Coordinates of C-alpha atoms (C1' of nucleotides) in Angstrom, one line a residue:
Chain A
M1 CA -4.3 26.4 -13.5
Q2 CA -4.1 23.5 -11.2
T3 CA -3.4 20.3 -13.0
L4 CA -0.9 18.8 -15.4
S5 CA -3.7 17.7 -17.6
Q6 CA -4.4 21.2 -18.6
F7 CA -0.8 21.6 -19.5
I8 CA -0.8 18.6 -21.6
G9 CA -3.9 19.4 -23.5
S10 CA -6.7 17.0 -24.3
H11 CA -6.2 14.3 -26.8
H12 CA -9.9 14.3 -27.6
S13 CA -11.1 17.8 -28.0
G14 CA -8.5 20.3 -26.9
E15 CA -11.2 22.2 -25.0
T16 CA -9.1 22.7 -21.9
S17 CA -5.8 23.5 -23.5
S18 CA -4.8 26.7 -25.2
K19 CA -2.4 27.1 -28.0
N20 CA 0.0 29.0 -25.7
E21 CA 0.4 26.2 -23.3
W22 CA 1.2 23.9 -26.1
A23 CA 3.7 26.2 -27.5
N24 CA 5.6 26.2 -24.2
N25 CA 5.6 22.5 -23.9
D26 CA 6.3 21.2 -27.4
F27 CA 9.3 19.4 -26.0
L28 CA 6.8 16.7 -25.1
G29 CA 6.3 16.1 -28.8
T30 CA 3.3 14.3 -30.2
A31 CA 1.6 11.8 -27.9
K32 CA 2.1 8.2 -28.8
I33 CA -1.1 6.1 -29.1
Y34 CA -1.3 2.6 -27.7
K35 CA -4.0 0.0 -28.4
P36 CA -6.1 -1.4 -25.6
H37 CA -4.2 -4.0 -23.6
S38 CA -0.8 -3.0 -24.7
V39 CA 2.2 -3.3 -22.3
L40 CA 4.1 0.0 -22.3
C41 CA 6.9 -1.2 -20.0
R42 CA 7.6 -4.1 -17.7
Q43 CA 8.9 -4.3 -14.2
D44 CA 12.7 -4.8 -14.2
D45 CA 13.1 -3.0 -17.6
D46 CA 16.0 -0.8 -17.3
D47 CA 15.1 2.2 -19.5
D48 CA 14.2 5.6 -18.0
T49 CA 11.3 6.6 -20.1
I50 CA 8.6 8.6 -18.2
F51 CA 5.0 8.5 -19.3
I52 CA 2.6 11.3 -19.0
V53 CA -1.0 10.2 -19.6
K54 CA -2.9 12.3 -22.1
S55 CA -6.0 10.2 -22.5
G56 CA -7.3 6.8 -21.7
W57 CA -6.9 4.4 -18.8
A58 CA -3.9 2.5 -17.7
L59 CA -2.8 0.1 -15.0
L60 CA 0.4 0.2 -13.0
Y61 CA 1.0 -3.1 -11.4
R62 CA 3.5 -5.5 -9.9
G63 CA 3.5 -9.2 -10.6
L64 CA 4.3 -11.7 -7.9
L65 CA 6.3 -14.9 -8.4
D66 CA 3.2 -17.0 -8.2
G67 CA 1.5 -15.2 -11.0
E68 CA -0.8 -13.0 -9.0
R69 CA -0.5 -9.3 -9.3
Q70 CA -1.3 -6.2 -7.2
I71 CA -2.4 -3.1 -9.1
I72 CA -0.6 -0.1 -7.7
D73 CA -2.5 2.6 -9.4
T74 CA -4.8 3.5 -12.3
P75 CA -3.0 6.5 -13.8
L76 CA -5.4 9.0 -15.4
W77 CA -5.2 12.0 -17.6
G78 CA -2.3 14.2 -16.4
D79 CA -0.6 11.6 -14.2
V80 CA 3.1 11.0 -14.4
V81 CA 4.2 7.3 -14.5
G82 CA 7.6 5.8 -14.0
F83 CA 9.4 8.8 -12.7
R84 CA 12.4 7.7 -10.6
S85 CA 15.1 10.1 -9.5
V86 CA 17.6 7.3 -9.8
D87 CA 18.7 4.7 -12.4
G88 CA 17.8 1.1 -12.0
P89 CA 15.1 -1.4 -13.0
R90 CA 11.5 -0.4 -12.9
F91 CA 9.5 -1.8 -10.1
A92 CA 6.2 -2.0 -11.9
S93 CA 4.7 -2.7 -15.3
L94 CA 2.4 -0.3 -17.1
A95 CA -0.4 -1.5 -19.4
S96 CA -3.2 0.2 -21.2
I97 CA -6.8 -0.8 -20.7
T98 CA -8.5 1.4 -23.2
E99 CA -6.8 3.1 -26.1
L100 CA -4.2 5.2 -24.4
A101 CA -2.4 8.4 -25.5
V102 CA 0.8 9.1 -23.6
H103 CA 3.8 11.5 -23.9
E104 CA 7.0 9.7 -23.5
V105 CA 10.0 11.7 -22.1
S106 CA 13.4 10.6 -21.0
R107 CA 14.3 11.4 -17.4
K108 CA 17.1 13.6 -18.6
V109 CA 14.8 15.8 -20.6
L110 CA 12.1 16.0 -17.9
V111 CA 14.6 16.9 -15.2
E112 CA 16.2 19.6 -17.4
R113 CA 12.7 21.0 -17.9
I114 CA 12.0 20.9 -14.3
L115 CA 15.2 22.6 -13.3
S116 CA 14.8 25.2 -15.9
G117 CA 12.1 26.7 -13.7
G118 CA 8.7 27.7 -14.9
S119 CA 5.4 26.3 -13.9
F120 CA 5.8 23.0 -15.7
G121 CA 8.2 21.7 -13.1
N122 CA 5.9 22.7 -10.4
K123 CA 3.0 20.8 -12.1
I124 CA 5.1 17.7 -12.2
A125 CA 6.1 18.0 -8.6
C126 CA 2.5 18.4 -7.5
S127 CA 1.5 15.4 -9.6
L128 CA 4.2 13.3 -8.0
A129 CA 3.3 14.4 -4.5
R130 CA -0.3 13.6 -5.1
L131 CA 0.4 10.2 -6.5
N132 CA 2.5 9.4 -3.5
A133 CA -0.4 10.4 -1.2
I134 CA -2.8 8.3 -3.3
L135 CA -0.4 5.3 -2.9
A136 CA -0.3 5.7 0.9
E137 CA -4.0 5.9 1.1
H138 CA -4.3 2.9 -1.1
L139 CA -2.2 1.0 1.5
V140 CA -4.5 2.2 4.3
N141 CA -7.5 1.1 2.3
V142 CA -6.2 -2.4 1.7
G143 CA -4.7 -2.8 5.1
R144 CA -7.4 -1.5 7.3
R145 CA -10.8 -1.4 5.6
N146 CA -13.2 -4.2 4.9
A147 CA -14.5 -5.1 1.5
M148 CA -17.4 -2.7 1.5
S149 CA -15.6 0.4 2.7
R150 CA -12.6 -0.4 0.6
T151 CA -14.6 -0.6 -2.6
A152 CA -16.7 2.4 -1.7
H153 CA -13.5 4.3 -0.9
F154 CA -11.9 3.5 -4.2
L155 CA -15.0 4.5 -6.2
L156 CA -15.1 7.8 -4.4
E157 CA -11.4 8.4 -5.0
L158 CA -11.8 7.7 -8.7
E159 CA -14.7 10.1 -8.8
E160 CA -12.7 12.9 -7.3
R161 CA -9.7 12.2 -9.5
L162 CA -11.8 12.2 -12.6
S163 CA -13.7 15.3 -11.6
S164 CA -10.6 17.2 -11.2
V165 CA -9.8 16.6 -14.9
G166 CA -13.3 17.1 -16.1
L167 CA -14.1 13.4 -16.7
S168 CA -16.8 13.1 -14.0
A169 CA -19.7 15.2 -13.1
H170 CA -22.7 14.8 -10.8
G171 CA -21.2 11.7 -9.4
R172 CA -21.3 9.8 -12.7
Y173 CA -18.3 8.6 -14.7
E174 CA -17.2 6.0 -17.2
C175 CA -14.9 3.3 -15.8
P176 CA -13.6 0.6 -18.0
L177 CA -12.2 -1.6 -15.2
T178 CA -13.4 -5.2 -15.1
Q179 CA -14.3 -6.7 -11.7
H180 CA -11.1 -8.8 -12.1
E181 CA -9.0 -5.7 -12.3
L182 CA -10.9 -4.1 -9.5
A183 CA -10.0 -7.2 -7.4
D184 CA -6.4 -6.8 -8.2
I185 CA -6.6 -3.1 -7.1
L186 CA -8.4 -3.8 -3.9
G187 CA -6.6 -6.9 -2.8
M188 CA -9.6 -9.2 -3.0
T189 CA -11.1 -11.9 -5.3
T190 CA -13.3 -11.3 -8.3
V191 CA -16.1 -13.2 -6.7
H192 CA -16.1 -11.0 -3.7
V193 CA -15.8 -7.8 -5.7
N194 CA -19.0 -8.9 -7.4
R195 CA -20.8 -9.6 -4.1
T196 CA -19.6 -6.3 -2.7
L197 CA -20.7 -4.3 -5.7
S198 CA -24.2 -5.8 -5.6
E199 CA -24.4 -5.0 -1.9
L200 CA -23.5 -1.4 -2.5
R201 CA -26.0 -1.3 -5.3
K202 CA -28.7 -2.9 -3.1
A203 CA -28.0 -0.4 -0.4
D204 CA -28.5 2.4 -3.0
L205 CA -25.1 3.8 -2.4
V206 CA -23.3 3.4 -5.8
S207 CA -24.0 1.5 -8.9
F208 CA -21.3 0.2 -11.2
K209 CA -22.8 -1.5 -14.3
A210 CA -21.6 -1.8 -17.9
G211 CA -18.6 0.5 -17.4
H212 CA -20.7 3.2 -15.8
V213 CA -20.4 4.3 -12.2
E214 CA -23.0 6.4 -10.5
I215 CA -22.9 7.6 -7.0
L216 CA -26.4 7.3 -5.7
N217 CA -26.1 8.5 -2.1
R218 CA -22.9 10.4 -1.6
K219 CA -23.4 11.2 2.1
N220 CA -23.9 7.6 3.1
L221 CA -21.3 6.3 0.8
V222 CA -18.7 8.6 2.3
K223 CA -19.7 7.4 5.7
V224 CA -19.4 3.7 4.7
A225 CA -16.1 4.4 3.1
G226 CA -14.6 6.5 5.9
F227 CA -13.6 8.8 3.0
D228 CA -11.8 12.0 3.7
N229 CA -10.7 13.6 0.4
E230 CA -8.0 15.7 2.0
Y231 CA -5.2 13.5 0.7
L232 CA -6.2 14.3 -2.9
R233 CA -5.6 18.1 -2.6
Chain B
M1 CA 29.2 6.1 -0.7
Q2 CA 25.8 4.8 -1.1
T3 CA 23.5 5.9 1.6
L4 CA 22.3 9.1 3.2
S5 CA 23.1 7.5 6.6
Q6 CA 26.8 7.8 5.9
F7 CA 26.3 11.5 5.1
I8 CA 24.4 12.2 8.2
G9 CA 26.8 10.5 10.5
S10 CA 26.1 8.3 13.4
H11 CA 24.5 9.6 16.5
H12 CA 26.0 6.8 18.5
S13 CA 29.6 6.3 17.6
G14 CA 30.5 8.3 14.5
E15 CA 32.3 5.3 13.2
T16 CA 30.9 5.6 9.7
S17 CA 31.1 9.3 9.3
S18 CA 34.2 11.3 8.6
K19 CA 34.8 14.9 9.8
N20 CA 34.8 16.0 6.1
E21 CA 31.3 14.9 5.4
W22 CA 30.1 16.7 8.4
A23 CA 31.8 19.8 7.5
N24 CA 29.9 19.8 4.2
N25 CA 26.6 19.3 5.7
D26 CA 26.5 21.4 8.8
F27 CA 23.5 23.2 7.5
L28 CA 21.7 20.2 9.0
G29 CA 22.6 21.5 12.4
T30 CA 22.6 19.4 15.5
A31 CA 20.2 16.5 15.6
K32 CA 17.2 16.9 17.8
I33 CA 16.6 14.1 20.3
Y34 CA 13.1 12.9 21.1
K35 CA 12.1 10.6 23.9
P36 CA 10.5 7.2 23.1
H37 CA 6.8 7.5 22.1
S38 CA 6.9 11.2 21.2
V39 CA 4.8 12.5 18.3
L40 CA 7.0 14.6 16.0
C41 CA 4.2 15.7 13.7
R42 CA 0.6 14.9 13.1
Q43 CA -1.3 14.2 9.9
D44 CA -3.1 17.4 8.8
D45 CA -0.4 19.6 10.3
D46 CA 0.5 22.3 7.9
D47 CA 4.2 23.0 8.5
D48 CA 6.8 21.9 6.0
T49 CA 9.5 20.5 8.3
I50 CA 11.4 17.5 6.8
F51 CA 12.9 14.9 9.2
I52 CA 16.0 12.9 8.4
V53 CA 16.5 10.1 10.8
K54 CA 19.9 9.9 12.5
S55 CA 19.3 7.1 14.9
G56 CA 16.4 5.2 16.6
W57 CA 13.2 3.8 15.3
A58 CA 10.1 5.8 14.2
L59 CA 6.6 5.0 12.8
L60 CA 4.9 6.9 10.0
Y61 CA 1.2 6.2 10.1
R62 CA -2.2 7.3 9.1
G63 CA -5.1 7.2 11.6
L64 CA -8.6 6.3 10.4
L65 CA -11.8 7.9 11.5
D66 CA -12.7 4.8 13.6
G67 CA -9.5 5.0 15.6
E68 CA -7.6 2.3 13.8
R69 CA -4.4 3.1 12.1
Q70 CA -2.2 1.8 9.3
I71 CA 1.5 2.2 9.7
I72 CA 2.9 3.3 6.3
D73 CA 6.6 2.8 7.1
T74 CA 9.2 2.4 9.8
P75 CA 11.7 5.1 8.9
L76 CA 15.3 4.1 9.8
W77 CA 18.7 5.7 9.9
G78 CA 19.2 7.8 6.9
D79 CA 15.5 7.9 5.8
V80 CA 13.8 11.1 4.8
V81 CA 10.4 11.7 6.2
G82 CA 7.7 14.2 5.3
F83 CA 9.2 15.5 2.1
R84 CA 6.5 16.9 -0.1
S85 CA 7.2 19.0 -3.1
V86 CA 4.1 21.0 -2.5
D87 CA 2.5 22.9 0.3
G88 CA -0.5 21.4 2.1
P89 CA -1.3 19.4 5.2
R90 CA 0.7 16.3 6.0
F91 CA -1.0 13.0 5.2
A92 CA 0.6 11.0 8.0
S93 CA 1.8 11.3 11.6
L94 CA 5.4 10.5 12.7
A95 CA 6.1 9.1 16.2
S96 CA 9.2 7.8 17.8
I97 CA 9.3 4.3 19.3
T98 CA 12.8 4.3 20.8
E99 CA 14.8 7.4 21.6
L100 CA 15.1 9.1 18.3
A101 CA 17.6 11.5 16.8
V102 CA 16.5 13.5 13.8
H103 CA 17.6 16.4 11.7
E104 CA 14.8 18.8 11.1
V105 CA 15.1 20.9 7.9
S106 CA 12.6 23.2 6.3
R107 CA 11.7 22.3 2.8
K108 CA 13.1 25.6 1.5
V109 CA 16.5 24.8 2.9
L110 CA 16.5 21.2 1.7
V111 CA 15.4 22.2 -1.8
E112 CA 18.1 24.9 -2.0
R113 CA 20.7 22.4 -1.0
I114 CA 19.4 19.9 -3.5
L115 CA 19.4 22.4 -6.3
S116 CA 22.9 23.6 -5.4
G117 CA 24.2 20.4 -6.8
G118 CA 26.7 18.1 -5.1
S119 CA 26.1 14.6 -4.0
F120 CA 23.8 15.5 -1.1
G121 CA 20.9 16.2 -3.4
N122 CA 21.5 12.9 -5.1
K123 CA 21.5 11.1 -1.8
I124 CA 18.1 12.6 -1.0
A125 CA 16.7 11.7 -4.4
C126 CA 17.9 8.1 -4.0
S127 CA 16.4 7.9 -0.6
L128 CA 13.0 9.2 -1.8
A129 CA 12.9 6.8 -4.8
R130 CA 13.7 3.9 -2.5
L131 CA 11.0 4.9 0.0
N132 CA 8.5 5.0 -2.8
A133 CA 9.5 1.5 -4.0
I134 CA 9.2 0.3 -0.4
L135 CA 5.8 1.8 -0.1
A136 CA 4.6 0.1 -3.3
E137 CA 6.0 -3.2 -2.2
H138 CA 4.2 -2.7 1.1
L139 CA 1.0 -2.4 -0.7
V140 CA 1.7 -5.6 -2.7
N141 CA 2.5 -7.3 0.6
V142 CA -0.7 -6.4 2.3
G143 CA -2.9 -6.8 -0.8
R144 CA -1.7 -10.1 -2.2
R145 CA 0.2 -12.2 0.4
N146 CA -1.1 -14.2 3.3
A147 CA -0.2 -13.7 6.9
M148 CA 2.9 -16.0 6.8
S149 CA 4.5 -14.6 3.6
R150 CA 3.5 -11.1 4.6
T151 CA 5.2 -11.3 7.9
A152 CA 8.2 -13.2 6.5
H153 CA 8.5 -10.6 3.8
F154 CA 8.5 -7.7 6.2
L155 CA 11.2 -9.3 8.4
L156 CA 13.4 -9.9 5.4
E157 CA 12.9 -6.3 4.2
L158 CA 13.8 -5.0 7.6
E159 CA 16.9 -7.1 7.6
E160 CA 18.1 -5.7 4.3
R161 CA 17.3 -2.1 5.2
L162 CA 19.2 -2.4 8.5
S163 CA 22.1 -4.3 6.9
S164 CA 22.6 -1.5 4.4
V165 CA 23.2 0.9 7.3
G166 CA 25.2 -1.5 9.3
L167 CA 22.5 -2.3 11.9
S168 CA 22.1 -6.0 11.0
A169 CA 24.6 -8.7 10.3
H170 CA 24.4 -12.5 9.9
G171 CA 20.6 -12.3 9.7
R172 CA 20.3 -10.9 13.2
Y173 CA 19.1 -7.5 14.3
E174 CA 17.4 -5.6 17.1
C175 CA 13.8 -4.6 16.5
P176 CA 11.8 -2.7 19.1
L177 CA 8.4 -3.2 17.4
T178 CA 5.7 -4.7 19.5
Q179 CA 3.3 -7.3 18.0
H180 CA 0.6 -4.6 18.1
E181 CA 2.7 -2.3 15.9
L182 CA 3.6 -5.2 13.6
A183 CA -0.1 -5.8 13.2
D184 CA -0.7 -2.2 12.2
I185 CA 2.1 -2.4 9.7
L186 CA 0.9 -5.7 8.2
G187 CA -2.8 -5.0 8.2
M188 CA -3.7 -7.8 10.6
T189 CA -4.6 -8.3 14.2
T190 CA -2.2 -8.6 17.2
V191 CA -3.5 -12.1 17.9
H192 CA -2.8 -13.3 14.4
V193 CA 0.6 -11.7 14.3
N194 CA 1.4 -13.7 17.4
R195 CA 0.1 -17.0 15.9
T196 CA 2.1 -16.3 12.7
L197 CA 5.3 -15.5 14.5
S198 CA 5.2 -18.7 16.4
E199 CA 4.5 -20.7 13.3
L200 CA 7.5 -19.1 11.6
R201 CA 9.5 -20.0 14.7
K202 CA 8.2 -23.5 14.8
A203 CA 9.1 -24.0 11.2
D204 CA 12.7 -22.8 12.0
L205 CA 12.5 -19.9 9.6
V206 CA 12.8 -16.8 11.7
S207 CA 12.7 -16.1 15.4
F208 CA 11.4 -12.8 16.8
K209 CA 11.7 -12.7 20.6
A210 CA 12.3 -9.9 23.1
G211 CA 13.2 -7.3 20.5
H212 CA 15.6 -9.6 18.7
V213 CA 15.1 -11.0 15.2
E214 CA 17.1 -13.9 13.9
I215 CA 16.8 -15.4 10.5
L216 CA 17.2 -19.1 10.9
N217 CA 16.8 -20.4 7.4
R218 CA 17.1 -17.7 4.8
K219 CA 16.6 -19.8 1.8
N220 CA 13.3 -21.2 2.9
L221 CA 12.2 -17.9 4.4
V222 CA 12.8 -16.2 1.1
K223 CA 10.7 -18.8 -0.6
V224 CA 7.9 -18.6 1.9
A225 CA 7.9 -14.8 1.6
G226 CA 8.2 -14.7 -2.2
F227 CA 10.9 -12.1 -1.4
D228 CA 12.9 -10.5 -4.2
N229 CA 15.1 -7.7 -2.9
E230 CA 15.4 -5.9 -6.2
Y231 CA 13.1 -3.1 -5.2
L232 CA 15.5 -2.2 -2.4
R233 CA 18.4 -1.4 -4.7
Chain C
dA1 C1' -26.2 -14.6 -37.6
dG2 C1' -23.1 -17.9 -35.4
dG3 C1' -19.5 -19.0 -32.2
dG4 C1' -15.7 -18.4 -29.1
dG5 C1' -14.1 -15.7 -25.6
dT6 C1' -14.4 -12.7 -21.8
dC7 C1' -17.1 -10.9 -18.2
dT8 C1' -20.8 -11.1 -14.7
dC9 C1' -23.4 -13.3 -11.5
dT10 C1' -24.8 -17.1 -8.1
dA11 C1' -24.6 -20.8 -5.0
dA12 C1' -22.5 -24.1 -1.8
dC13 C1' -18.8 -24.9 0.7
dA14 C1' -14.1 -24.1 3.0
dT15 C1' -10.8 -21.5 5.7
dA16 C1' -7.7 -17.9 7.0
dG17 C1' -8.0 -14.6 9.9
dG18 C1' -10.8 -11.8 13.3
dT19 C1' -13.0 -11.5 18.1
dT20 C1' -13.2 -12.0 22.9
dA21 C1' -11.4 -13.1 26.9
dA22 C1' -8.3 -15.0 30.2
dT23 C1' -3.5 -16.2 31.7
dT24 C1' 1.4 -15.6 31.8
dT25 C1' 5.5 -13.1 31.0
dT26 C1' 8.1 -8.9 30.5
dT27 C1' 9.1 -4.3 31.4
dA28 C1' 9.4 0.0 33.8
dG29 C1' 8.9 2.9 37.8
dT30 C1' 9.6 3.5 42.9
Chain D
dA1 C1' 12.6 -6.4 45.2
dC2 C1' 7.5 -4.9 44.6
dT3 C1' 4.0 -3.4 42.0
dA4 C1' 1.4 -1.7 38.0
dA5 C1' 1.2 -1.5 33.3
dA6 C1' 2.3 -3.2 28.9
dA7 C1' 3.2 -7.1 26.0
dA8 C1' 3.0 -11.9 24.7
dT9 C1' 0.5 -16.1 24.5
dT10 C1' -3.3 -19.3 24.2
dA11 C1' -8.0 -21.1 23.6
dA12 C1' -12.7 -21.2 21.8
dC13 C1' -15.5 -19.4 18.9
dC14 C1' -17.1 -16.7 14.8
dT15 C1' -17.4 -14.5 10.3
dA16 C1' -15.7 -12.2 6.2
dT17 C1' -13.7 -13.5 2.5
dG18 C1' -11.7 -17.2 -0.5
dT19 C1' -12.6 -21.4 -3.5
dT20 C1' -14.7 -24.0 -7.0
dA21 C1' -17.9 -24.6 -10.3
dG22 C1' -21.3 -23.5 -13.3
dA23 C1' -24.9 -20.7 -15.9
dG24 C1' -26.0 -16.5 -18.3
dA25 C1' -24.9 -12.2 -20.5
dC26 C1' -22.3 -9.6 -23.4
dC27 C1' -19.0 -8.6 -27.1
dC28 C1' -16.2 -9.1 -30.9
dC29 C1' -15.0 -11.3 -35.1
dT30 C1' -15.9 -13.1 -39.8

DNA sequence: AGGGGTCTCTAACATAGGTTAATTTTTAGT
DNA sequence: ACTAAAAATTAACCTATGTTAGAGACCCCT
């Protein structure tokens, strides 16, 4: 077993979770379901709830004073959001895009569970380490790659992250992000995201249409993106 | 006591550390001293050494395939570098800029120490949480602010981080970063960093000359930067 | 089926920031 | 102090990306 997602079980079908795993983790309780476009928590809130995504898509973002925002991450199935080892206000907001099922745990409970040993704590630790690496790579992407490689890189990253929880296969996956949201992830404008996506499409590298992404030429796409998936392991 | 730096003690003078604190943390051993421009570890290395900065300036960066790099952070006195909760290759390199004193600890030892309770573990946890917030804000900075605010924001951040370990006062501090390094931090070119710094100077906001930074008009600088120091707490 | 809203796509134009290259200043080594 | 290398500075030019504005396309609601 490699991922938290398997631990948590699937909201949809349960295919990948066994009764046993559930039994060991019922402290998570029932998942809470949020409608699309709900705000689960806001930056500067002072509670210590931790969210573990069970299904659906979410956005973790920070708003600027001038009303713009930078999306920090798109947490997916099995990702842990809002874990801080210390008290204090949150530094980012979390909102659902699609219908979203999450487990909500207080830090206290999660920490106890982690310290009590067992593989669950290890899963959490892996997930956090990975999210940290994803964040660092995100910075590299925005700081040092042009619009084309940046977009290509992000779509490849998504593909790998989704594959690892069984939500992508053969380079195809569903992605509910709008071009506006994509812009806030990639640090560019909506218009330029649109231009870049059509260039990528014209070059037969990736297509992103109507919520569906399809990698058309992985080899060249990887080259354009300068993508090295090592950081996702 | 708030910061790890106080725990670790000062390489230079010892003013801020007491004998008692040292006695409790001698598992850290003697700090290792690196010459300026040494590489302490490389991305993809597979060891699990964790570095705790005792004095001097360092750069944590990721190199791209095309030879460019993005600097992820400038770890300072008391910062913990390279902590991963999981095995696997490092995702960034660490190099010294100035002479650098660091404690090197294996993950095993550090984790044991953390789990053994006591305030040291808590210090580490705080430090890691803070570094994560700094990383997220760095992404916001590069993704959503223009050259001026971005540069201003970084200089303000440095000032706060240095103040909190007693290395800055009255808006003045020493900063050994070259404009080239600054460019790799801020995701811009050396030339444009130069232009931006002189604009900031001309506007009487900050001056950065010969390794010395001086905040000339904090109120306006904060406004230009869109700086809200909450994330550093 | 109609209508308002969001999303996508395009075009024409504007500019912040990148590129190249040369000059001056600072720093470090002998 | 003398020199070589590194760093800062400036200028002229260029382009990737931002801005503004509008027209279609799509989707949800009743």
